[in-house]
Short mmCIF file of N, CA and C in Angstrom, two decimals:
data_model
loop_
_atom_site.label_atom_id
_atom_site.label_comp_id
_atom_site.label_asym_id
_atom_site.label_seq_id
_atom_site.Cartn_x
_atom_site.Cartn_y
_atom_site.Cartn_z
N MET A 2 89.38 107.17 29.77
CA MET A 2 90.47 108.11 29.84
C MET A 2 90.38 108.81 31.19
N LEU A 3 91.50 108.94 31.85
CA LEU A 3 91.59 109.64 33.12
C LEU A 3 92.42 110.90 32.95
N ILE A 4 91.85 112.02 33.33
CA ILE A 4 92.57 113.29 33.33
C ILE A 4 92.64 113.77 34.77
N THR A 5 93.86 113.95 35.27
CA THR A 5 94.01 114.52 36.60
C THR A 5 94.46 115.97 36.44
N ILE A 6 93.81 116.85 37.18
CA ILE A 6 94.12 118.27 37.11
C ILE A 6 94.64 118.70 38.47
N SER A 7 95.89 119.17 38.50
CA SER A 7 96.50 119.61 39.75
C SER A 7 96.89 121.09 39.72
N THR A 8 96.33 121.82 38.76
CA THR A 8 96.57 123.26 38.66
C THR A 8 95.23 123.98 38.70
N PRO A 9 95.16 125.11 39.39
CA PRO A 9 93.88 125.82 39.46
C PRO A 9 93.51 126.53 38.16
N ASN A 10 94.51 126.91 37.37
CA ASN A 10 94.27 127.65 36.13
C ASN A 10 94.48 126.74 34.93
N LEU A 11 93.48 126.70 34.06
CA LEU A 11 93.59 125.89 32.85
C LEU A 11 93.94 126.79 31.67
N SER A 12 95.04 126.48 31.03
CA SER A 12 95.46 127.24 29.85
C SER A 12 94.52 126.91 28.68
N PRO A 13 94.51 127.75 27.66
CA PRO A 13 93.71 127.42 26.46
C PRO A 13 94.10 126.07 25.86
N GLU A 14 95.39 125.73 25.93
CA GLU A 14 95.84 124.44 25.40
C GLU A 14 95.28 123.28 26.20
N TYR A 15 95.24 123.43 27.53
CA TYR A 15 94.65 122.38 28.37
C TYR A 15 93.17 122.21 28.06
N LYS A 16 92.47 123.30 27.87
CA LYS A 16 91.04 123.23 27.56
C LYS A 16 90.82 122.54 26.22
N GLN A 17 91.66 122.84 25.24
CA GLN A 17 91.56 122.19 23.94
C GLN A 17 91.83 120.69 24.06
N LEU A 18 92.81 120.33 24.87
CA LEU A 18 93.13 118.92 25.08
C LEU A 18 91.95 118.19 25.73
N ILE A 19 91.34 118.81 26.72
CA ILE A 19 90.19 118.20 27.38
C ILE A 19 89.04 118.02 26.40
N GLU A 20 88.75 119.04 25.61
CA GLU A 20 87.69 118.93 24.61
C GLU A 20 87.97 117.84 23.59
N ALA A 21 89.20 117.75 23.14
CA ALA A 21 89.58 116.72 22.17
C ALA A 21 89.43 115.32 22.76
N THR A 22 89.74 115.20 24.04
CA THR A 22 89.61 113.90 24.70
C THR A 22 88.18 113.40 24.63
N PHE A 23 87.21 114.28 24.86
CA PHE A 23 85.80 113.87 24.83
C PHE A 23 85.37 113.41 23.46
N LYS A 24 85.99 113.96 22.43
CA LYS A 24 85.63 113.55 21.08
C LYS A 24 86.17 112.15 20.76
N GLN A 25 87.19 111.71 21.51
CA GLN A 25 87.83 110.43 21.22
C GLN A 25 87.46 109.30 22.18
N ALA A 26 87.04 109.63 23.40
CA ALA A 26 86.82 108.61 24.42
C ALA A 26 85.35 108.46 24.75
N ASN A 27 84.91 107.22 25.00
CA ASN A 27 83.53 106.99 25.43
C ASN A 27 83.31 107.40 26.88
N SER A 28 84.32 107.22 27.69
CA SER A 28 84.21 107.52 29.11
C SER A 28 85.43 108.32 29.55
N THR A 29 85.17 109.49 30.10
CA THR A 29 86.27 110.34 30.55
C THR A 29 86.05 110.72 32.00
N HIS A 30 87.08 110.53 32.79
CA HIS A 30 87.06 110.89 34.20
C HIS A 30 88.02 112.05 34.39
N ILE A 31 87.51 113.12 34.99
CA ILE A 31 88.37 114.23 35.36
C ILE A 31 88.40 114.26 36.88
N VAL A 32 89.60 114.19 37.44
CA VAL A 32 89.77 114.23 38.89
C VAL A 32 90.63 115.42 39.24
N PHE A 33 90.10 116.28 40.09
CA PHE A 33 90.81 117.47 40.56
C PHE A 33 91.58 117.09 41.82
N VAL A 34 92.90 117.28 41.79
CA VAL A 34 93.76 116.91 42.92
C VAL A 34 94.64 118.10 43.29
N GLY A 35 95.15 118.10 44.53
CA GLY A 35 96.04 119.17 44.96
C GLY A 35 95.38 120.53 44.77
N ASP A 36 96.15 121.49 44.26
CA ASP A 36 95.61 122.83 44.00
C ASP A 36 94.57 122.82 42.87
N GLY A 37 94.48 121.72 42.16
CA GLY A 37 93.48 121.59 41.10
C GLY A 37 92.05 121.62 41.61
N VAL A 38 91.85 121.45 42.92
CA VAL A 38 90.49 121.52 43.46
C VAL A 38 89.89 122.91 43.30
N TYR A 39 90.72 123.92 43.02
CA TYR A 39 90.21 125.27 42.76
C TYR A 39 89.77 125.44 41.30
N ALA A 40 90.17 124.55 40.41
CA ALA A 40 89.90 124.69 38.98
C ALA A 40 88.40 124.77 38.64
N PRO A 41 87.53 123.96 39.25
CA PRO A 41 86.12 124.07 38.87
C PRO A 41 85.53 125.46 39.14
N ALA A 42 85.91 126.09 40.23
CA ALA A 42 85.40 127.43 40.54
C ALA A 42 85.98 128.47 39.58
N LEU A 43 87.23 128.31 39.20
CA LEU A 43 87.88 129.27 38.31
C LEU A 43 87.51 129.06 36.85
N ASN A 44 86.99 127.89 36.53
CA ASN A 44 86.66 127.54 35.14
C ASN A 44 85.24 127.00 35.01
N THR A 45 84.33 127.53 35.81
CA THR A 45 82.95 127.03 35.85
C THR A 45 82.31 127.03 34.47
N ALA A 46 82.41 128.14 33.76
CA ALA A 46 81.77 128.25 32.45
C ALA A 46 82.31 127.19 31.48
N PHE A 47 83.62 126.94 31.54
CA PHE A 47 84.22 125.96 30.64
C PHE A 47 83.63 124.57 30.88
N PHE A 48 83.57 124.15 32.15
CA PHE A 48 83.08 122.80 32.44
C PHE A 48 81.59 122.66 32.16
N GLU A 49 80.81 123.71 32.41
CA GLU A 49 79.38 123.67 32.08
C GLU A 49 79.17 123.62 30.57
N GLN A 50 79.92 124.43 29.85
CA GLN A 50 79.81 124.45 28.39
C GLN A 50 80.24 123.11 27.80
N LEU A 51 81.29 122.55 28.34
CA LEU A 51 81.78 121.26 27.85
C LEU A 51 80.71 120.19 27.99
N ALA A 52 80.12 120.09 29.15
CA ALA A 52 79.09 119.08 29.38
C ALA A 52 77.89 119.29 28.46
N ASN A 53 77.51 120.53 28.24
CA ASN A 53 76.35 120.83 27.39
C ASN A 53 76.65 120.70 25.90
N SER A 54 77.78 121.23 25.45
CA SER A 54 78.07 121.26 24.02
C SER A 54 78.46 119.91 23.44
N VAL A 55 79.09 119.09 24.24
CA VAL A 55 79.53 117.79 23.74
C VAL A 55 78.40 116.77 23.85
N GLY A 56 77.37 117.10 24.61
CA GLY A 56 76.25 116.18 24.77
C GLY A 56 76.58 115.02 25.68
N ILE A 57 77.43 115.25 26.65
CA ILE A 57 77.85 114.18 27.55
C ILE A 57 77.00 114.21 28.80
N THR A 58 76.63 113.06 29.27
CA THR A 58 75.89 112.95 30.51
C THR A 58 76.87 113.02 31.67
N VAL A 59 76.65 113.98 32.55
CA VAL A 59 77.54 114.13 33.70
C VAL A 59 77.10 113.14 34.77
N LYS A 60 78.00 112.30 35.20
CA LYS A 60 77.74 111.30 36.23
C LYS A 60 78.54 111.64 37.46
N SER A 61 77.97 111.38 38.62
CA SER A 61 78.68 111.74 39.85
C SER A 61 79.26 110.54 40.58
N THR A 62 79.04 109.34 40.11
CA THR A 62 79.61 108.20 40.80
C THR A 62 80.41 107.34 39.85
N VAL A 63 81.41 106.72 40.37
CA VAL A 63 82.27 105.86 39.57
C VAL A 63 81.46 104.70 39.00
N LYS A 64 80.64 104.06 39.81
CA LYS A 64 79.87 102.90 39.38
C LYS A 64 78.94 103.25 38.23
N SER A 65 78.19 104.35 38.34
CA SER A 65 77.26 104.71 37.28
C SER A 65 78.00 105.10 36.01
N THR A 66 79.17 105.70 36.12
CA THR A 66 79.95 106.06 34.95
C THR A 66 80.42 104.81 34.22
N VAL A 67 80.90 103.84 34.97
CA VAL A 67 81.35 102.58 34.36
C VAL A 67 80.19 101.87 33.70
N GLU A 68 79.03 101.83 34.36
CA GLU A 68 77.86 101.19 33.78
C GLU A 68 77.45 101.87 32.48
N SER A 69 77.46 103.20 32.44
CA SER A 69 77.09 103.92 31.23
C SER A 69 78.08 103.68 30.12
N ALA A 70 79.36 103.62 30.46
CA ALA A 70 80.39 103.38 29.45
C ALA A 70 80.20 102.01 28.81
N VAL A 71 79.79 101.04 29.60
CA VAL A 71 79.56 99.70 29.09
C VAL A 71 78.43 99.73 28.07
N LYS A 72 77.44 100.60 28.27
CA LYS A 72 76.30 100.71 27.37
C LYS A 72 76.63 101.60 26.17
N ASP A 73 77.89 101.98 25.98
CA ASP A 73 78.35 102.81 24.87
C ASP A 73 77.78 104.21 24.88
N LYS A 74 77.39 104.71 26.03
CA LYS A 74 76.96 106.10 26.16
C LYS A 74 78.14 106.90 26.65
N PRO A 75 78.52 107.95 25.92
CA PRO A 75 79.65 108.76 26.39
C PRO A 75 79.34 109.37 27.75
N THR A 76 80.31 109.35 28.63
CA THR A 76 80.10 109.89 29.97
C THR A 76 81.25 110.79 30.38
N LEU A 77 80.92 111.70 31.25
CA LEU A 77 81.89 112.60 31.84
C LEU A 77 81.71 112.50 33.34
N SER A 78 82.77 112.14 34.04
CA SER A 78 82.74 112.05 35.49
C SER A 78 83.68 113.10 36.05
N LEU A 79 83.13 114.00 36.86
CA LEU A 79 83.93 115.04 37.50
C LEU A 79 84.04 114.71 38.98
N SER A 80 85.26 114.54 39.47
CA SER A 80 85.49 114.18 40.87
C SER A 80 86.64 115.00 41.43
N PHE A 81 86.73 115.03 42.76
CA PHE A 81 87.85 115.68 43.42
C PHE A 81 88.23 114.87 44.65
N LEU A 82 89.51 114.93 44.98
CA LEU A 82 89.97 114.25 46.20
C LEU A 82 89.47 115.04 47.40
N SER A 83 88.66 114.39 48.20
CA SER A 83 88.03 115.09 49.33
C SER A 83 89.06 115.60 50.32
N THR A 84 90.15 114.86 50.53
CA THR A 84 91.17 115.32 51.48
C THR A 84 91.88 116.58 50.98
N ASP A 85 92.09 116.68 49.67
CA ASP A 85 92.74 117.86 49.11
C ASP A 85 91.83 119.08 49.23
N ALA A 86 90.55 118.90 48.96
CA ALA A 86 89.61 120.02 49.08
C ALA A 86 89.48 120.48 50.53
N ALA A 87 89.42 119.52 51.45
CA ALA A 87 89.30 119.86 52.87
C ALA A 87 90.55 120.60 53.36
N ALA A 88 91.71 120.15 52.94
CA ALA A 88 92.95 120.78 53.37
C ALA A 88 93.08 122.21 52.85
N ARG A 89 92.44 122.50 51.71
CA ARG A 89 92.55 123.82 51.10
C ARG A 89 91.31 124.68 51.35
N GLY A 90 90.30 124.11 51.99
CA GLY A 90 89.08 124.86 52.24
C GLY A 90 88.31 125.19 50.98
N ALA A 91 88.47 124.38 49.96
CA ALA A 91 87.80 124.62 48.68
C ALA A 91 86.37 124.10 48.72
N ASN A 92 85.45 124.91 48.22
CA ASN A 92 84.05 124.51 48.09
C ASN A 92 83.80 124.20 46.63
N LEU A 93 83.37 122.97 46.37
CA LEU A 93 83.14 122.56 44.99
C LEU A 93 81.64 122.41 44.74
N PRO A 94 81.23 122.57 43.48
CA PRO A 94 79.82 122.40 43.14
C PRO A 94 79.32 121.00 43.49
N GLU A 95 78.02 120.90 43.75
CA GLU A 95 77.43 119.63 44.15
C GLU A 95 77.54 118.55 43.09
N HIS A 96 77.60 118.93 41.82
CA HIS A 96 77.66 117.92 40.75
C HIS A 96 79.05 117.30 40.60
N ILE A 97 80.01 117.78 41.38
CA ILE A 97 81.35 117.18 41.36
C ILE A 97 81.47 116.28 42.58
N ASN A 98 81.82 115.04 42.32
CA ASN A 98 81.80 113.99 43.32
C ASN A 98 83.07 113.94 44.16
N PRO A 99 82.95 114.01 45.50
CA PRO A 99 84.14 113.81 46.33
C PRO A 99 84.53 112.34 46.34
N ILE A 100 85.82 112.06 46.20
CA ILE A 100 86.30 110.69 46.24
C ILE A 100 87.50 110.59 47.18
N SER A 101 87.79 109.36 47.57
CA SER A 101 88.94 109.08 48.43
C SER A 101 90.12 108.65 47.56
N HIS A 102 91.25 108.48 48.20
CA HIS A 102 92.42 107.98 47.47
C HIS A 102 92.16 106.57 46.95
N LYS A 103 91.43 105.77 47.71
CA LYS A 103 91.11 104.41 47.28
C LYS A 103 90.25 104.44 46.00
N GLU A 104 89.27 105.34 45.97
CA GLU A 104 88.43 105.46 44.78
C GLU A 104 89.23 105.96 43.58
N LEU A 105 90.18 106.87 43.82
CA LEU A 105 91.05 107.32 42.74
C LEU A 105 91.88 106.15 42.21
N ALA A 106 92.34 105.31 43.09
CA ALA A 106 93.09 104.12 42.67
C ALA A 106 92.22 103.20 41.81
N GLU A 107 90.95 103.06 42.17
CA GLU A 107 90.04 102.24 41.37
C GLU A 107 89.82 102.84 39.99
N ILE A 108 89.63 104.15 39.94
CA ILE A 108 89.46 104.82 38.64
C ILE A 108 90.72 104.64 37.81
N SER A 109 91.88 104.81 38.44
CA SER A 109 93.16 104.65 37.74
C SER A 109 93.31 103.25 37.18
N ALA A 110 92.93 102.25 37.97
CA ALA A 110 93.04 100.86 37.52
C ALA A 110 92.12 100.55 36.35
N ASN A 111 91.00 101.28 36.28
CA ASN A 111 90.02 101.04 35.22
C ASN A 111 90.31 101.82 33.94
N ASN A 112 91.34 102.64 33.94
CA ASN A 112 91.66 103.46 32.78
C ASN A 112 93.08 103.20 32.30
N GLN A 113 93.19 102.78 31.07
CA GLN A 113 94.48 102.49 30.50
C GLN A 113 95.26 103.77 30.16
N HIS A 114 94.54 104.82 29.81
CA HIS A 114 95.18 106.07 29.40
C HIS A 114 94.96 107.16 30.44
N TRP A 115 96.05 107.85 30.81
CA TRP A 115 96.00 108.93 31.78
C TRP A 115 96.63 110.17 31.19
N ILE A 116 96.07 111.32 31.55
CA ILE A 116 96.66 112.60 31.17
C ILE A 116 96.74 113.45 32.42
N PRO A 117 97.94 113.73 32.90
CA PRO A 117 98.07 114.65 34.05
C PRO A 117 98.25 116.08 33.57
N LEU A 118 97.44 116.99 34.07
CA LEU A 118 97.57 118.41 33.75
C LEU A 118 97.99 119.14 35.01
N SER A 119 99.17 119.74 34.97
CA SER A 119 99.65 120.44 36.16
C SER A 119 100.34 121.74 35.78
#
């Protein structure tokens, strides 16, 4: 499952949707794009709690996430478009992986289901 976040503020409904996604999917990729690159800083507690409470292993690379998903281990991949963060001067935590547009295309191609949150 691919979730793209292009808004800095996550509503309670968006947070519920993200949590529900983890309960249903073995592998979930969250990619922060556009103004969404501010979301991790504004919602730090939510993303930390999500990773801890759901028991998901946070992976920082696309390859390792795909490998873990193949082994039936639930995974959470947090990434951001590096060009969007650079253009906005956003500083993201080290555990969130910078990716290019090409890498986003690869993630998109590997996921049949997408949820855009904006």
